[in-house]
Coordinates of N, CA, C and O in Angstrom, one line a residue:
X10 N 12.4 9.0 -9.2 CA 13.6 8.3 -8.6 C 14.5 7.7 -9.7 O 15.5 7.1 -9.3
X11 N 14.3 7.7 -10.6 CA 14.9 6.7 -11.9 C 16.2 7.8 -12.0 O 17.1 7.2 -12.6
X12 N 16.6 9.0 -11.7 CA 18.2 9.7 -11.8 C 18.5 9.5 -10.2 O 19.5 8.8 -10.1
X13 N 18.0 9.8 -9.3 CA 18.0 9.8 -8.1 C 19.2 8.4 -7.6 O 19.4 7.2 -7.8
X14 N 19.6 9.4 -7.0 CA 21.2 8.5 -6.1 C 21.2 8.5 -5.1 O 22.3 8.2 -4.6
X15 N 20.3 8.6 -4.3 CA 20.4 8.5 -2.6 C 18.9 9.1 -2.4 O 18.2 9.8 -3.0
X16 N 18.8 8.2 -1.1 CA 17.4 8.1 -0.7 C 17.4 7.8 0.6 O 17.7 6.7 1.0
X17 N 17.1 9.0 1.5 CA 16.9 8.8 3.2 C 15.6 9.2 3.4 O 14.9 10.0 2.9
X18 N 15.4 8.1 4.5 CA 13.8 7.9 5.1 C 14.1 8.2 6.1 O 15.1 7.8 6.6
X19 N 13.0 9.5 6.8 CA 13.3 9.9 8.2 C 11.5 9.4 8.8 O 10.6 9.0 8.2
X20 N 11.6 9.7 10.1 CA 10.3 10.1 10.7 C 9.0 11.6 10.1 O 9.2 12.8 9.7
X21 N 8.4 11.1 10.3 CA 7.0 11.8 10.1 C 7.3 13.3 10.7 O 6.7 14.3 10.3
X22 N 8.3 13.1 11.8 CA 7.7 14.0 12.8 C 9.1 14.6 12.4 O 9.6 15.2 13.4
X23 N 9.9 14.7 11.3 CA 11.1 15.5 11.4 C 10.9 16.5 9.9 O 10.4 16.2 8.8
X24 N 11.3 17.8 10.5 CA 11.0 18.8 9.6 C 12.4 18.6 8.2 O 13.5 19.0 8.4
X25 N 11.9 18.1 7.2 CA 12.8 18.0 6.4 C 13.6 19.6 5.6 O 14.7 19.8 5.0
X26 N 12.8 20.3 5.9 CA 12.9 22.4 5.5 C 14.2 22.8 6.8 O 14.7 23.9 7.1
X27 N 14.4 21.4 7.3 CA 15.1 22.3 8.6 C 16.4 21.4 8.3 O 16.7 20.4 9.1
X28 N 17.4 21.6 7.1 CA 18.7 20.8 6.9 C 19.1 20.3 8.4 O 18.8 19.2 8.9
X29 N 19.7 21.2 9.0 CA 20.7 20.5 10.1 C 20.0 19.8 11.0 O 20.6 18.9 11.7
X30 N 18.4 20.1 11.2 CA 18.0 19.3 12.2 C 17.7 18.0 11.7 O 17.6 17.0 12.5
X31 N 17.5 17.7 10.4 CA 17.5 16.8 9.4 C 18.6 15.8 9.7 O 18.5 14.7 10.2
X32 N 19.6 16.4 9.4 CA 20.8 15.9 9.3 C 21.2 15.3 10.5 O 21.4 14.1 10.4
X33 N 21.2 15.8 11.6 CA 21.3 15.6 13.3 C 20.8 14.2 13.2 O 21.5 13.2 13.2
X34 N 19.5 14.3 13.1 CA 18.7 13.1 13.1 C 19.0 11.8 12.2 O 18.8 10.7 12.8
X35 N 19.2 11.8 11.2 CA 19.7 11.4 10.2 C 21.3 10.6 10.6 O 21.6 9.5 10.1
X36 N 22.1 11.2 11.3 CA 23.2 11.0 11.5 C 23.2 10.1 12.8 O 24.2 9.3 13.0
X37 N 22.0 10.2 13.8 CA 21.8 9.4 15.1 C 21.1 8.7 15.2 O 20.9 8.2 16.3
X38 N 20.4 8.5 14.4 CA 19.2 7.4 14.0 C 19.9 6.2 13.0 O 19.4 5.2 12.6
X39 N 21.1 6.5 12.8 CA 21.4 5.2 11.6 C 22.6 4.3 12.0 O 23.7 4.7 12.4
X40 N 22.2 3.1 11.8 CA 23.4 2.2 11.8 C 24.0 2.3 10.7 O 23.4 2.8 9.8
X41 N 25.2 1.9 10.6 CA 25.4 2.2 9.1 C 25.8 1.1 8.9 O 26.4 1.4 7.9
X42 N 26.1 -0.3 9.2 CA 26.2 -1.4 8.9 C 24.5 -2.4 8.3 O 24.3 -3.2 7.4
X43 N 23.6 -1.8 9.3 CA 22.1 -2.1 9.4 C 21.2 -1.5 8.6 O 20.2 -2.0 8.2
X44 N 21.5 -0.5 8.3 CA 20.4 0.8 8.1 C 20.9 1.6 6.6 O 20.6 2.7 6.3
X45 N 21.6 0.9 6.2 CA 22.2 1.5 4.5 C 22.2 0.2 3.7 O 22.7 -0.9 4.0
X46 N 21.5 0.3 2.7 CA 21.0 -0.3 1.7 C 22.1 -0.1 0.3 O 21.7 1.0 -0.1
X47 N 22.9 -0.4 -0.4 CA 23.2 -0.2 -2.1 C 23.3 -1.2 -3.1 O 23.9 -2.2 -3.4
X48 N 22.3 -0.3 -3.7 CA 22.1 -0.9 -5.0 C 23.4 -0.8 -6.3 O 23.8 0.3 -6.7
X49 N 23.6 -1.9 -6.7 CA 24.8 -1.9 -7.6 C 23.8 -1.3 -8.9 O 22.6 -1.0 -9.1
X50 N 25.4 -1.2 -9.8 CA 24.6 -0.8 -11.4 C 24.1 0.1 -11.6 O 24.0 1.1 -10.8
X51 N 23.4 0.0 -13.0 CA 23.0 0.9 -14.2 C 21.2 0.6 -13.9 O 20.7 -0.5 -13.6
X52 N 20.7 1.5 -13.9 CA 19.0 1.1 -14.1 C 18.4 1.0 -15.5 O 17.2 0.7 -15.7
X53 N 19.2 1.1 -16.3 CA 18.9 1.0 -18.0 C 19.9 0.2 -18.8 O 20.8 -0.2 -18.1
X54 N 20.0 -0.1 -19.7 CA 20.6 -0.7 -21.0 C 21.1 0.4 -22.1 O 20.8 0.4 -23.3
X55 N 21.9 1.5 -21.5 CA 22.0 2.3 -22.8 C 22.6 1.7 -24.1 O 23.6 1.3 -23.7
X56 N 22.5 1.6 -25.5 CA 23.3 1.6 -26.7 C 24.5 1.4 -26.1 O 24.8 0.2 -26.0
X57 N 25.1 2.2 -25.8 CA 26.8 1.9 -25.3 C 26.9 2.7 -24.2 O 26.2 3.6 -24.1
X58 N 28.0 2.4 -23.3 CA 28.4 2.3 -22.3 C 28.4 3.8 -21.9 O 27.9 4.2 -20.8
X59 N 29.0 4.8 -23.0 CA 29.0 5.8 -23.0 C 28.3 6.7 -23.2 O 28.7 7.8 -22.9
X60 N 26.7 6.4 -23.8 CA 26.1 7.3 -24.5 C 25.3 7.8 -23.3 O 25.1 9.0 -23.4
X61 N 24.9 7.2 -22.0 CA 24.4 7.7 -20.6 C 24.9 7.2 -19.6 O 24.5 6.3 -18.9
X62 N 26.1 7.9 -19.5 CA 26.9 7.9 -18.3 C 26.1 8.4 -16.7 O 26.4 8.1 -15.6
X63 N 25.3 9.0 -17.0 CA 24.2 9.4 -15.8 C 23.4 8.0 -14.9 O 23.4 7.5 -13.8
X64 N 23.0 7.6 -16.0 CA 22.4 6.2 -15.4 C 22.8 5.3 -15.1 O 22.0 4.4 -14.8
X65 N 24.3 4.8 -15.1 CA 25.8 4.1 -14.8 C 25.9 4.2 -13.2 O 25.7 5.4 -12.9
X66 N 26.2 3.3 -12.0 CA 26.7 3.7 -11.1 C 25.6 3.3 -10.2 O 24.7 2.8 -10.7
X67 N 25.7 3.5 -8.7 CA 25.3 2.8 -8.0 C 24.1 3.7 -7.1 O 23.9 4.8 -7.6
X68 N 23.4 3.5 -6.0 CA 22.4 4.1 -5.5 C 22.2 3.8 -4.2 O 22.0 2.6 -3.8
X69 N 22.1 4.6 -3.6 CA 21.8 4.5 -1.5 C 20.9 4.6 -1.2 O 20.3 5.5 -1.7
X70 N 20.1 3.8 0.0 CA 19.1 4.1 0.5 C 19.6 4.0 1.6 O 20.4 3.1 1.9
X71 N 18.8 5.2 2.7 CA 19.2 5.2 4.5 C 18.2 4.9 4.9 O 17.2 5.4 4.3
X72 N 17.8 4.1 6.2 CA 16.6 4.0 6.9 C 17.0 5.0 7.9 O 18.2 5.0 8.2
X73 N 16.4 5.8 8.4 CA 17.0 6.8 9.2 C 15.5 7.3 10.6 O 15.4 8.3 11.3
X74 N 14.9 6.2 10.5 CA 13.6 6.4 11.1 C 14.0 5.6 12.5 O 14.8 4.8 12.7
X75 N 13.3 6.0 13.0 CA 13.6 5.3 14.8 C 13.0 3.7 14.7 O 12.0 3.4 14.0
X76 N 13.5 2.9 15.1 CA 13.6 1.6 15.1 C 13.0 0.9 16.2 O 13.1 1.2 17.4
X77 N 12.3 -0.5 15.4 CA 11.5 -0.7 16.3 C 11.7 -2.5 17.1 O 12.5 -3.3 16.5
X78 N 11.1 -3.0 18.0 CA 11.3 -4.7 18.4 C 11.6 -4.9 17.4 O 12.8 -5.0 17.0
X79 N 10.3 -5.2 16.4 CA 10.6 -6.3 14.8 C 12.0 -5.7 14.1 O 12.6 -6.6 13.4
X80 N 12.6 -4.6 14.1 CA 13.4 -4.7 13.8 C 14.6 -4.8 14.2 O 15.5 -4.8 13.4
X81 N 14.7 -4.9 15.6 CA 16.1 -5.5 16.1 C 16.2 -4.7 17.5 O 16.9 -5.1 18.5
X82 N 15.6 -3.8 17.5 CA 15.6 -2.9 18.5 C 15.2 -3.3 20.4 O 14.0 -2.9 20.6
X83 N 15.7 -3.6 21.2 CA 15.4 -4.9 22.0 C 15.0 -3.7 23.6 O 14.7 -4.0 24.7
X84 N 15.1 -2.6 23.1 CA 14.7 -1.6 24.1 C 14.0 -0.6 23.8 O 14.0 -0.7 22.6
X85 N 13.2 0.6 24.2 CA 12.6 1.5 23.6 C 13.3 2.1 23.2 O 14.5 2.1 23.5
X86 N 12.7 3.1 22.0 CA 13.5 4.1 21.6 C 13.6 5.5 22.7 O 12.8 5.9 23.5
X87 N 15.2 6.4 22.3 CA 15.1 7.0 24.0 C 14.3 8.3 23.4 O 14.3 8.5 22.2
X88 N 13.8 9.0 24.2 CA 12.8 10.4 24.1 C 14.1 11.5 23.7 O 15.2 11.5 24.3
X89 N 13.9 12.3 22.7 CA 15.0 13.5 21.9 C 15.0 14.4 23.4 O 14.0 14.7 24.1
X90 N 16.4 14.9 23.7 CA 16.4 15.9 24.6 C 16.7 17.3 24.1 O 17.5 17.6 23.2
X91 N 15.8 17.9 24.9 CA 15.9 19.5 24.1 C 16.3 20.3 25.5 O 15.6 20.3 26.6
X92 N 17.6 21.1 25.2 CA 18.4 22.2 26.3 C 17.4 23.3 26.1 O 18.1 24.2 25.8
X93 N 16.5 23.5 26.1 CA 15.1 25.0 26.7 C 15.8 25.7 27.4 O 16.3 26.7 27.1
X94 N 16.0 24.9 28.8 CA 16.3 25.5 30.1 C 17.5 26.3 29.6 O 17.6 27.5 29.8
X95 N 18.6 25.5 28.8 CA 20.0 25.9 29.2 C 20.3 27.3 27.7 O 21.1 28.3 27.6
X96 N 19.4 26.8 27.0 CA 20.0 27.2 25.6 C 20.2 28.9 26.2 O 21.3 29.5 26.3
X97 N 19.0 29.5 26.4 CA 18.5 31.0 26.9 C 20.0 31.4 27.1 O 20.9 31.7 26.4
X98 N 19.7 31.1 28.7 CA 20.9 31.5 29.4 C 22.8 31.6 28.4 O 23.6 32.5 28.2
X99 N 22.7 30.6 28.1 CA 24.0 30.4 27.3 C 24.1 31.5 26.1 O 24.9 32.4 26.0
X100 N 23.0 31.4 25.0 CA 22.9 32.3 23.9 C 22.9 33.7 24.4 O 23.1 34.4 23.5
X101 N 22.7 34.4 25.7 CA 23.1 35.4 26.1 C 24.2 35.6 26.4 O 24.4 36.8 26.9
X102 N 25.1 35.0 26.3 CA 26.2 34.7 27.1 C 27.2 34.7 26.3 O 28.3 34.8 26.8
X103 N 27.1 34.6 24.7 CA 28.2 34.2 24.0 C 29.3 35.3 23.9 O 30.5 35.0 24.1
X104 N 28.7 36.7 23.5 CA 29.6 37.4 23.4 C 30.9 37.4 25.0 O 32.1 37.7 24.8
X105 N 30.5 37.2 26.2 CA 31.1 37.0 27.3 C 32.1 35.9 27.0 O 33.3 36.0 27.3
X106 N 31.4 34.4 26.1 CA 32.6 33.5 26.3 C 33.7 34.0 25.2 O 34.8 33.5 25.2
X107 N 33.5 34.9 24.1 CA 34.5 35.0 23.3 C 34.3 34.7 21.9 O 35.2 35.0 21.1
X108 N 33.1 34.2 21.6 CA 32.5 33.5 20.4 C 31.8 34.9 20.0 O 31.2 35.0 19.0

């Protein structure tokens, strides 16, 4: 983590090999006032200012995990809905709508 500039925490149960479903999740799981963390600064002392421009600069962390009472959350969290039923039907269908 010492070059590392960004850092998102997801659930256990989300396939990280799967970008967009990643991301999906990632993108509706977060507050972004609550749930984003940055760290100012350099994590080292280089010689001069110039000699490690890499380790200069600032660093994100996302809580991106489903949220609980203790943390502010004053309702359950809601169950992920998955279109099964609808997806079929439609994915046969595309060349019909034009796509």
């Amino acid at each position: 983590m010492m070059f590392g500039k960004l850092l998102i925490i997801v659930d256990d149960d989300v396939d990280v090999q799967n970008i967009s479903y990643t991301a999906w999740r990632v993108l509706n799981n977060v507050d972004w006032k609550r749930d984003v963390v940055i760290a100012d600064r350099s994590i080292g002392r280089p010689r001069s200012c110039c000699q490690f421009p890499a380790l200069r600069g600032s660093k994100m962390g996302i809580d991106a995990t489903r949220k609980t009472r203790e943390e502010g959350m004053m309702r359950e969290w809601p169950q992920e809905l998955f279109m099964s039923e609808i997806q079929a039907p439609v994915d046969a269908r595309w060349k019909e709508y034009g796509f």
